[in-house]
PDB file of C-alpha atoms in Angstrom:
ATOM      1  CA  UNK A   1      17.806   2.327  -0.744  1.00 70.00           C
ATOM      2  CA  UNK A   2      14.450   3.303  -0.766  1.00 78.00           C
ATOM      3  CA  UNK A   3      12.169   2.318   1.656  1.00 88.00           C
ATOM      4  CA  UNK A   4       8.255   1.860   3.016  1.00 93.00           C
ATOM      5  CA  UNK A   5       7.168   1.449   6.153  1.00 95.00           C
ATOM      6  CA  UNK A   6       3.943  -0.035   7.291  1.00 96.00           C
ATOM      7  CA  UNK A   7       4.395  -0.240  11.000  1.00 95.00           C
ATOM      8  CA  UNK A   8       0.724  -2.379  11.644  1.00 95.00           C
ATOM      9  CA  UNK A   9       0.592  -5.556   9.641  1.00 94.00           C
ATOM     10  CA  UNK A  10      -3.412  -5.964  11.144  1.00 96.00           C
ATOM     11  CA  UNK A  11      -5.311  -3.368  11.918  1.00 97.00           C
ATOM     12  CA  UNK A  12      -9.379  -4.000  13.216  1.00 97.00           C
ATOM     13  CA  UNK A  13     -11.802  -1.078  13.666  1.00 97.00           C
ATOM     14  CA  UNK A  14     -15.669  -1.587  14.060  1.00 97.00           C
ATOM     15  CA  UNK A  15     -17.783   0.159  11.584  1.00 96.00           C
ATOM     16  CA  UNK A  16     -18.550   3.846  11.871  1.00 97.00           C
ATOM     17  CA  UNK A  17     -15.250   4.415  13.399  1.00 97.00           C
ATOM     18  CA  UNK A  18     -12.482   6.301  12.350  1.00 97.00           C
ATOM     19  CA  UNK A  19      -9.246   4.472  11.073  1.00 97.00           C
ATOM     20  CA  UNK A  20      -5.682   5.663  10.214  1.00 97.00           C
ATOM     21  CA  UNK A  21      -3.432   3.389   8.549  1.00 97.00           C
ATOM     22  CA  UNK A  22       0.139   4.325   8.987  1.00 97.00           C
ATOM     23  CA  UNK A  23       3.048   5.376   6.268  1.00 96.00           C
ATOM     24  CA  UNK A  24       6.020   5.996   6.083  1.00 95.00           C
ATOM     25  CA  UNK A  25       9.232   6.222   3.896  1.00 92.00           C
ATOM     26  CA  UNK A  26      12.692   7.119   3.647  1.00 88.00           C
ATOM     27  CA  UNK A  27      13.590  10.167   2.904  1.00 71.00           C
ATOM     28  CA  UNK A  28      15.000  10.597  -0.810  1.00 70.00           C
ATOM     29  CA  UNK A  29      14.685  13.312  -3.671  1.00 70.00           C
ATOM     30  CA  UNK A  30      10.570  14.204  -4.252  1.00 73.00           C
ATOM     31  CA  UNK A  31       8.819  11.045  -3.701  1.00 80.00           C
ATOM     32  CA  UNK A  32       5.825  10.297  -5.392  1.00 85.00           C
ATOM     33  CA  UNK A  33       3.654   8.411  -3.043  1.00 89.00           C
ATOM     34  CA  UNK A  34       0.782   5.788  -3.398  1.00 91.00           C
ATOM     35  CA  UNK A  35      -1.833   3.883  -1.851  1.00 94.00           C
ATOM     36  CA  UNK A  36      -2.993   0.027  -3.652  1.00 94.00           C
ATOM     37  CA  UNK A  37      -5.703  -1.658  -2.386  1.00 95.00           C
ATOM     38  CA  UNK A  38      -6.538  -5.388  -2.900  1.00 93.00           C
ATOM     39  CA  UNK A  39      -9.940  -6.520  -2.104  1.00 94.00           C
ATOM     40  CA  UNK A  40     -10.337 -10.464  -1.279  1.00 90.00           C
ATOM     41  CA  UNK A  41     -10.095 -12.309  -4.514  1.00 85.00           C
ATOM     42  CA  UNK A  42      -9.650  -9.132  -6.447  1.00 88.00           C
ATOM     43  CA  UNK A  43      -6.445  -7.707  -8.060  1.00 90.00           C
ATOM     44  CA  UNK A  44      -4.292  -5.106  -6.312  1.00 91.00           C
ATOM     45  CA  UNK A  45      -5.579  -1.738  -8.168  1.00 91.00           C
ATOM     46  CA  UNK A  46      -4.632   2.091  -7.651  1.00 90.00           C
ATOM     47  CA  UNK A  47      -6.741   3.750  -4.635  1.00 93.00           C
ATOM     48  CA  UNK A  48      -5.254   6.810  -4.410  1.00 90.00           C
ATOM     49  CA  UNK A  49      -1.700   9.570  -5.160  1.00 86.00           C
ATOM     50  CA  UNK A  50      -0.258  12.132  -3.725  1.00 82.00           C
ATOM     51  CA  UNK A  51      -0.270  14.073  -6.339  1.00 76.00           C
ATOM     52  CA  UNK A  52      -4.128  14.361  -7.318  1.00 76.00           C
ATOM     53  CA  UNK A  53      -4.770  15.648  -3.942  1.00 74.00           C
ATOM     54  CA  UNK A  54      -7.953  13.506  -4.283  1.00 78.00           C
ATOM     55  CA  UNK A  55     -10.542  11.652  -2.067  1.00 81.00           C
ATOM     56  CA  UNK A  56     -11.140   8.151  -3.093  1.00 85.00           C
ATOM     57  CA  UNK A  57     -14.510   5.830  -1.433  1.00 91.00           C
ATOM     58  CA  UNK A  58     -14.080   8.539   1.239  1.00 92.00           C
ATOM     59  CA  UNK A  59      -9.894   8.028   1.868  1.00 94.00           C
ATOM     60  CA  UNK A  60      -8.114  10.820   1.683  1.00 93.00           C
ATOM     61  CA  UNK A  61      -3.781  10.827   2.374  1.00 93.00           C
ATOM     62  CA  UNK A  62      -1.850  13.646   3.020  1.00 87.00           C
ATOM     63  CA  UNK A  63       1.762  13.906   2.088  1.00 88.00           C
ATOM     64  CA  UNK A  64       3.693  15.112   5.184  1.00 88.00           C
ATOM     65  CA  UNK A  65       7.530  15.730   4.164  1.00 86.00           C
ATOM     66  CA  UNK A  66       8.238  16.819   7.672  1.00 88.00           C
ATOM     67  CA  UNK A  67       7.548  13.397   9.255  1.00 89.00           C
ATOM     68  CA  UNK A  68       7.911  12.086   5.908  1.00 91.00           C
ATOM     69  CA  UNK A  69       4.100  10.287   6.355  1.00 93.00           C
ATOM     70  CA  UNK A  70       1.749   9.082   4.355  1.00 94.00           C
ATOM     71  CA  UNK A  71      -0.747   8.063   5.946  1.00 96.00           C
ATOM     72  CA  UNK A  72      -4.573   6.941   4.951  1.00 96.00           C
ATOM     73  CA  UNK A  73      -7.183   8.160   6.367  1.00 96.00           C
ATOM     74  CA  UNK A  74     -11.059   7.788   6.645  1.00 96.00           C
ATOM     75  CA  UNK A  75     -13.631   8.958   9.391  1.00 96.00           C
ATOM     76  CA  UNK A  76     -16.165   6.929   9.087  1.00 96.00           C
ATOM     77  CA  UNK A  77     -15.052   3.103   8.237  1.00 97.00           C
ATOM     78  CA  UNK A  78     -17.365   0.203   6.878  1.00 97.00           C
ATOM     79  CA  UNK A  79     -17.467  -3.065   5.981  1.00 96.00           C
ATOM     80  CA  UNK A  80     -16.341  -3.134   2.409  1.00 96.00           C
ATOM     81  CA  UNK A  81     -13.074  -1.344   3.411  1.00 97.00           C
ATOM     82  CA  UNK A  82     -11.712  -4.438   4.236  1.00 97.00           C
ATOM     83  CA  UNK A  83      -8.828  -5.185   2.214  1.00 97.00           C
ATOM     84  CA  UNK A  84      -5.351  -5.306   2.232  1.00 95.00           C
ATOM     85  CA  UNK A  85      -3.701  -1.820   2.084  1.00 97.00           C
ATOM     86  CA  UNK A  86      -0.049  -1.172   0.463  1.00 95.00           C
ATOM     87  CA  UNK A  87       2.076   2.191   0.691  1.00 95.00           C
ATOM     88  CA  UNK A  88       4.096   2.175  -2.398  1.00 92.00           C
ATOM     89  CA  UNK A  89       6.395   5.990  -3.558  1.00 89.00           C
ATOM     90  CA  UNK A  90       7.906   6.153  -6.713  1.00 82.00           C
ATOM     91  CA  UNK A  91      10.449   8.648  -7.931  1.00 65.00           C
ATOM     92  CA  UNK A  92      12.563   9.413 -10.287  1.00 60.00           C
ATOM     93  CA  UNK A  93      11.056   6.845 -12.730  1.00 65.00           C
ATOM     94  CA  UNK A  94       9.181   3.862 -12.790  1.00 73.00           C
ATOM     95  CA  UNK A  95       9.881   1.779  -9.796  1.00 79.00           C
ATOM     96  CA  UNK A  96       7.805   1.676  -7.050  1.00 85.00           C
ATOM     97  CA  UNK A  97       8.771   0.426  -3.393  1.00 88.00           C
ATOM     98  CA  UNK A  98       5.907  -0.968  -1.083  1.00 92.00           C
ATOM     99  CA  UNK A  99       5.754  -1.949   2.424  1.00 94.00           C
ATOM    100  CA  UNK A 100       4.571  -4.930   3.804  1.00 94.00           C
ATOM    101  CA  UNK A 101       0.818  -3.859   3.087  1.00 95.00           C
ATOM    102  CA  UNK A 102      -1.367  -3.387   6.587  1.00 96.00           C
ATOM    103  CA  UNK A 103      -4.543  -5.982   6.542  1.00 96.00           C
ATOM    104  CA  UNK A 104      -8.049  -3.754   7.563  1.00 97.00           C
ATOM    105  CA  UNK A 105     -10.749  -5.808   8.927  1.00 97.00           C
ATOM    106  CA  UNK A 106     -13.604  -3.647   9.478  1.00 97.00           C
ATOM    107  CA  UNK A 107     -16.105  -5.031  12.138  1.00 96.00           C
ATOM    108  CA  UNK A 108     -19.504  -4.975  11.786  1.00 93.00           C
TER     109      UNK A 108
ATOM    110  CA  UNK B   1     -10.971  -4.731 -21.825  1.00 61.00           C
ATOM    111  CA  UNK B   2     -10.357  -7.508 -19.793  1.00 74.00           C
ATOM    112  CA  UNK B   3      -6.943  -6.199 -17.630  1.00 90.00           C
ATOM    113  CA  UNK B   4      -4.294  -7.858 -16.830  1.00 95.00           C
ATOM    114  CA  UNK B   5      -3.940 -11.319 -17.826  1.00 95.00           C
ATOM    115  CA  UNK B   6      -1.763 -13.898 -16.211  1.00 96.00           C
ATOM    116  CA  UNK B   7      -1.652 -16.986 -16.630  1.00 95.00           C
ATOM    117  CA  UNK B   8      -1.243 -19.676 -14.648  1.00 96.00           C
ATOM    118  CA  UNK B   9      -2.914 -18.806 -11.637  1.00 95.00           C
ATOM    119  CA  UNK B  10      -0.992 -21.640  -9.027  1.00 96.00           C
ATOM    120  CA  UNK B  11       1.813 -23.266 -10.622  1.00 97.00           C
ATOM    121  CA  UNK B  12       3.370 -26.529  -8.460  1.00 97.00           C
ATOM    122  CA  UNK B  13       6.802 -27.151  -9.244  1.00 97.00           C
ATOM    123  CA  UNK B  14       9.466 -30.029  -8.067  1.00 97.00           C
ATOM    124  CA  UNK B  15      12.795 -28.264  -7.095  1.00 97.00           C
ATOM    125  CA  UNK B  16      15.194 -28.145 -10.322  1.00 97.00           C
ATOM    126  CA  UNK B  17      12.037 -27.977 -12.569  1.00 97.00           C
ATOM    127  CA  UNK B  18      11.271 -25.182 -15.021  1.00 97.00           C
ATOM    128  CA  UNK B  19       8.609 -22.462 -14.070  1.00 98.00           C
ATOM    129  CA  UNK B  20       7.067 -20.053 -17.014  1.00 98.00           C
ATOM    130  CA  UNK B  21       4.770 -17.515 -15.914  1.00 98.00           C
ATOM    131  CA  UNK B  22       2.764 -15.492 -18.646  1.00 98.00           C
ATOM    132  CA  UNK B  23       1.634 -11.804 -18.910  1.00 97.00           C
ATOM    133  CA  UNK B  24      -0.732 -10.186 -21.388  1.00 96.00           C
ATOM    134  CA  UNK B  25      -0.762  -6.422 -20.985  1.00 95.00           C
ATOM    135  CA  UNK B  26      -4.197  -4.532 -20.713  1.00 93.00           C
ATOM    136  CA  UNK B  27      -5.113  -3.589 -24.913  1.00 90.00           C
ATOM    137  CA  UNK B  28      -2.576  -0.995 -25.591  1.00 87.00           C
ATOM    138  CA  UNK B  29      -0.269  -0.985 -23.508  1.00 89.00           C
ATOM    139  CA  UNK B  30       3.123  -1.813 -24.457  1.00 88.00           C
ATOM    140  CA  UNK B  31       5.283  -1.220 -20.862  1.00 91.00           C
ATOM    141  CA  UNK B  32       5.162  -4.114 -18.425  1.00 94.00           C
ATOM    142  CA  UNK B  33       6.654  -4.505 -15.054  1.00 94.00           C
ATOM    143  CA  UNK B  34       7.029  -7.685 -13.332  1.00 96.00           C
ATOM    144  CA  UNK B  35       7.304  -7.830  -9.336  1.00 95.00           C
ATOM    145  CA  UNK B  36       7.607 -10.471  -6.814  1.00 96.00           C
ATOM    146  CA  UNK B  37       5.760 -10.873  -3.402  1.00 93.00           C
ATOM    147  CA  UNK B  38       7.453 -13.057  -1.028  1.00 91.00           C
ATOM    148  CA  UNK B  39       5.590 -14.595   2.085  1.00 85.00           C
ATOM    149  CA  UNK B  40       4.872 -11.590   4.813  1.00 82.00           C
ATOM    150  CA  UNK B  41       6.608  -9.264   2.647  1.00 86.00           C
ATOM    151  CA  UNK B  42       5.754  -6.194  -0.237  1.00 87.00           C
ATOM    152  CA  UNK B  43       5.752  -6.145  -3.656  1.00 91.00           C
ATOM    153  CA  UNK B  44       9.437  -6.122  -4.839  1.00 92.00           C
ATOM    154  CA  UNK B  45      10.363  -4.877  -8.300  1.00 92.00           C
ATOM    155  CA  UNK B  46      12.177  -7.441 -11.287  1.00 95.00           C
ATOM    156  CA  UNK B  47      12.357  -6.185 -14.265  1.00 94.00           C
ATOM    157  CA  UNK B  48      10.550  -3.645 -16.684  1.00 93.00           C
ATOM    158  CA  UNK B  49       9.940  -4.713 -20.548  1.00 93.00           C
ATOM    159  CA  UNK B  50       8.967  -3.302 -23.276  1.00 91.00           C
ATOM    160  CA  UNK B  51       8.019  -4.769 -26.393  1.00 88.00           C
ATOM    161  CA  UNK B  52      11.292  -6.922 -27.406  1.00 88.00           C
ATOM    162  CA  UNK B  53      12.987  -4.893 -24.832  1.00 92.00           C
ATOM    163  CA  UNK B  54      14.112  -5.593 -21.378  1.00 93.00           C
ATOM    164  CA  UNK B  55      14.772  -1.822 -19.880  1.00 91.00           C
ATOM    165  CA  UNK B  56      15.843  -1.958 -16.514  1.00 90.00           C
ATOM    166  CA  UNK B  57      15.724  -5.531 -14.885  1.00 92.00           C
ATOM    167  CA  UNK B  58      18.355  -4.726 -11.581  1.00 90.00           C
ATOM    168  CA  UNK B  59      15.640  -6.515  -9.201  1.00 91.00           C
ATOM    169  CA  UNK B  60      16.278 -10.001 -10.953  1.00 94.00           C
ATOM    170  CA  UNK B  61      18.335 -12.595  -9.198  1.00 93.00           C
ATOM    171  CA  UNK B  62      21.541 -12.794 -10.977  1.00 89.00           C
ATOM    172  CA  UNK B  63      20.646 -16.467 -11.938  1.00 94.00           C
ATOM    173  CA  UNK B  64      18.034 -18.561 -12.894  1.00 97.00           C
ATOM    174  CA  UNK B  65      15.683 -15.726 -13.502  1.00 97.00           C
ATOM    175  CA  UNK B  66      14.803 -14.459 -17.466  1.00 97.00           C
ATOM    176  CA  UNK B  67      12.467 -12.256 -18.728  1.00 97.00           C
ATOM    177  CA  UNK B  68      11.054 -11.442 -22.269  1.00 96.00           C
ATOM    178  CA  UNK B  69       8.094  -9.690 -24.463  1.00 95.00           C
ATOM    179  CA  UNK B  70       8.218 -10.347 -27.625  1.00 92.00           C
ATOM    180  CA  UNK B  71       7.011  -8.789 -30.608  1.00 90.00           C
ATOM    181  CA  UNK B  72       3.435 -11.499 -30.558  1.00 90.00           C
ATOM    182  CA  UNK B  73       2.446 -12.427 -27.600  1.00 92.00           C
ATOM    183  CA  UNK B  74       2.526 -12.686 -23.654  1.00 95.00           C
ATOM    184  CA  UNK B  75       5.647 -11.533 -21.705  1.00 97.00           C
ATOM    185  CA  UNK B  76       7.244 -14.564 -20.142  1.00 97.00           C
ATOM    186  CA  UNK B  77       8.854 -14.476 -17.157  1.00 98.00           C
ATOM    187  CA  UNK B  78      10.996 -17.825 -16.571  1.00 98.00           C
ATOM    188  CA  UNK B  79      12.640 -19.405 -13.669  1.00 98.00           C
ATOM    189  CA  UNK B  80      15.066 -22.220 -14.093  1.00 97.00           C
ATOM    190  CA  UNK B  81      15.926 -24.863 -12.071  1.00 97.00           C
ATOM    191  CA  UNK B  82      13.362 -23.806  -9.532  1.00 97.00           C
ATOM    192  CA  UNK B  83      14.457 -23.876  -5.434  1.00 96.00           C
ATOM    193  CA  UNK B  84      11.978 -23.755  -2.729  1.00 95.00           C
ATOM    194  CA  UNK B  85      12.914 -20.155  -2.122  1.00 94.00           C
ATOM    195  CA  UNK B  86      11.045 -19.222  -5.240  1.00 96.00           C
ATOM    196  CA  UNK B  87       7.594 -19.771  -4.000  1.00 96.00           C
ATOM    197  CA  UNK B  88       5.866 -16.408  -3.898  1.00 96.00           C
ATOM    198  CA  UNK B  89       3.480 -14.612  -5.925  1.00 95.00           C
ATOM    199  CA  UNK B  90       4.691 -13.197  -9.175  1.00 97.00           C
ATOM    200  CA  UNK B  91       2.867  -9.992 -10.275  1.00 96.00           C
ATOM    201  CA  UNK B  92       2.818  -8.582 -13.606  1.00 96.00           C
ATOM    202  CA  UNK B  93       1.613  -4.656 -14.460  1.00 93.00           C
ATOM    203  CA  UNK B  94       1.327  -2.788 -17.516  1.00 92.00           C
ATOM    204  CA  UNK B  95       1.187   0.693 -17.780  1.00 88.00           C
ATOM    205  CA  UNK B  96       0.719   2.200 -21.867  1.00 84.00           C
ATOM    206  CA  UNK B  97       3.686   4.720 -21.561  1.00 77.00           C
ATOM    207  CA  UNK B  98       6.272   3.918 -18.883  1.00 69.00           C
ATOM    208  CA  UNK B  99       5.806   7.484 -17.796  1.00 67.00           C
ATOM    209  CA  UNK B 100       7.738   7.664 -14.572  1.00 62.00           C
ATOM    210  CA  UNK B 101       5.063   7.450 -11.701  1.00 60.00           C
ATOM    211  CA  UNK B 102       1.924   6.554 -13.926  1.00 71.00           C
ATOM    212  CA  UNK B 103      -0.764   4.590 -12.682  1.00 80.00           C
ATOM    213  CA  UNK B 104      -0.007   0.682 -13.224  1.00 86.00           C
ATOM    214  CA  UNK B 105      -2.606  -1.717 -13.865  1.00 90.00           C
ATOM    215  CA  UNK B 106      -1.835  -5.069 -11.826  1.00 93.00           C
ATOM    216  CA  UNK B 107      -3.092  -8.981 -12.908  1.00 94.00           C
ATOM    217  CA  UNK B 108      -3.859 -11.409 -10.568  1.00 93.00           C
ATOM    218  CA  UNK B 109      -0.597 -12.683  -9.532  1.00 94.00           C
ATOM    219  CA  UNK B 110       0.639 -16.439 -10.207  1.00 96.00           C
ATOM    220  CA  UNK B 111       1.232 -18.430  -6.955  1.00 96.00           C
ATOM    221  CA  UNK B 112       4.846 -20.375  -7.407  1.00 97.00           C
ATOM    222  CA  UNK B 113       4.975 -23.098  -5.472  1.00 97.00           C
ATOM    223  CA  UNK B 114       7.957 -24.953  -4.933  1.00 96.00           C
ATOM    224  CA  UNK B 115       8.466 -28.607  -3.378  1.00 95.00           C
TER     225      UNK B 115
END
């Protein structure tokens, strides 16, 4: 079965500082990999794929098939990056598997 | 465009009570996706509709659990008999082509609570 791993379920940075939250998955075909966000009181939306190679609010993830990782990145955090932060790969078709989601308090 | 809909937001049920949770898919879209987020845990998959069709629905419990999207109207996702394991938050997506991988637009969620 497929599999996400989000290894920190809280994670707390101070602003300006850089934080890394942590990805990864099981192994399985050519994964298609995600990152959701949910701000408080706001609906979990799309932050970022794989495959668009893209930098979202200043988050970037690399796919790393070696260590099979994920993981999101941003070097300079602030406050509004708080949220809750969910790891989700895809595949062969529609499903997606998420972790746990990792909680991002970013301290003033 | 006003996303997602879902509707109730908190639902309180008595165990062995009826729950109905409704989905309206963002304006043109016709795929929708229905997961389940249990306490401390991730989103897990149900069941994918689309329109008077239920496609692949191998995350639903074996019993209890129904889903449908009709021709008019909201998907409904139903729960019979409701037991206190039920309580979670039930999302519902929509996506407007079921295109393996495409970006899915989430609603709010419905809060089950069970006594």
């Amino acid at each position: 079965a497929q599999r996400v791993t989000q290894p920190e379920k809280l994670l707390s940075v101070f602003k300006g500082a850089p934080v890394e939250l942590k990805c990864n998955y099981s192994y399985s075909g050519s994964p298609e990999l995600f990152w959701y966000v949910q701000y408080s009181r706001q609906r979990l939306q799309l932050l970022l794929r794989h495959i668009s190679r893209e930098s979202i609010k200043g988050f970037t993830a690399d796919l790393n098939k070696g260590e099979t990782s994920f993981h999101l990145k941003k070097p300079f955090a602030q406050e509004e990056d708080s949220a809750m932060y969910y790891c989700a790969r895809g595949g062969s078709n529609y499903k997606l598997t998420f972790g746990k989601g990792t909680l991002l308090t970013v301290n003033p | 465009n006003a996303g997602v809909m879902q509707n109730p937001r908190h639902l309180v049920r008595r165990r062995g009570q009826e729950a109905r949770l409704r989905c309206s898919p963002m304006k043109g879209h016709s795929h929708v996706y229905w997961y389940r987020q249990l306490p401390e845990e991730g989103l897990k998959f149900m069941v994918y509709l689309q329109k008077e069709n239920i496609i692949d629905e191998s995350g639903m419990p074996k019993e209890r659990f129904s889903a449908e999207f009709p021709k008019e109207g909201p998907s409904i996702l139903r729960i019979q008999q409701v037991v206190r394991g039920d309580s979670a938050a039930y999302f519902c997506a929509s996506s407007p082509s079921g295109v393996g991988n495409e970006k899915l637009f989430f609603g709010s969620g419905t809060q089950l609570s069970v006594l």
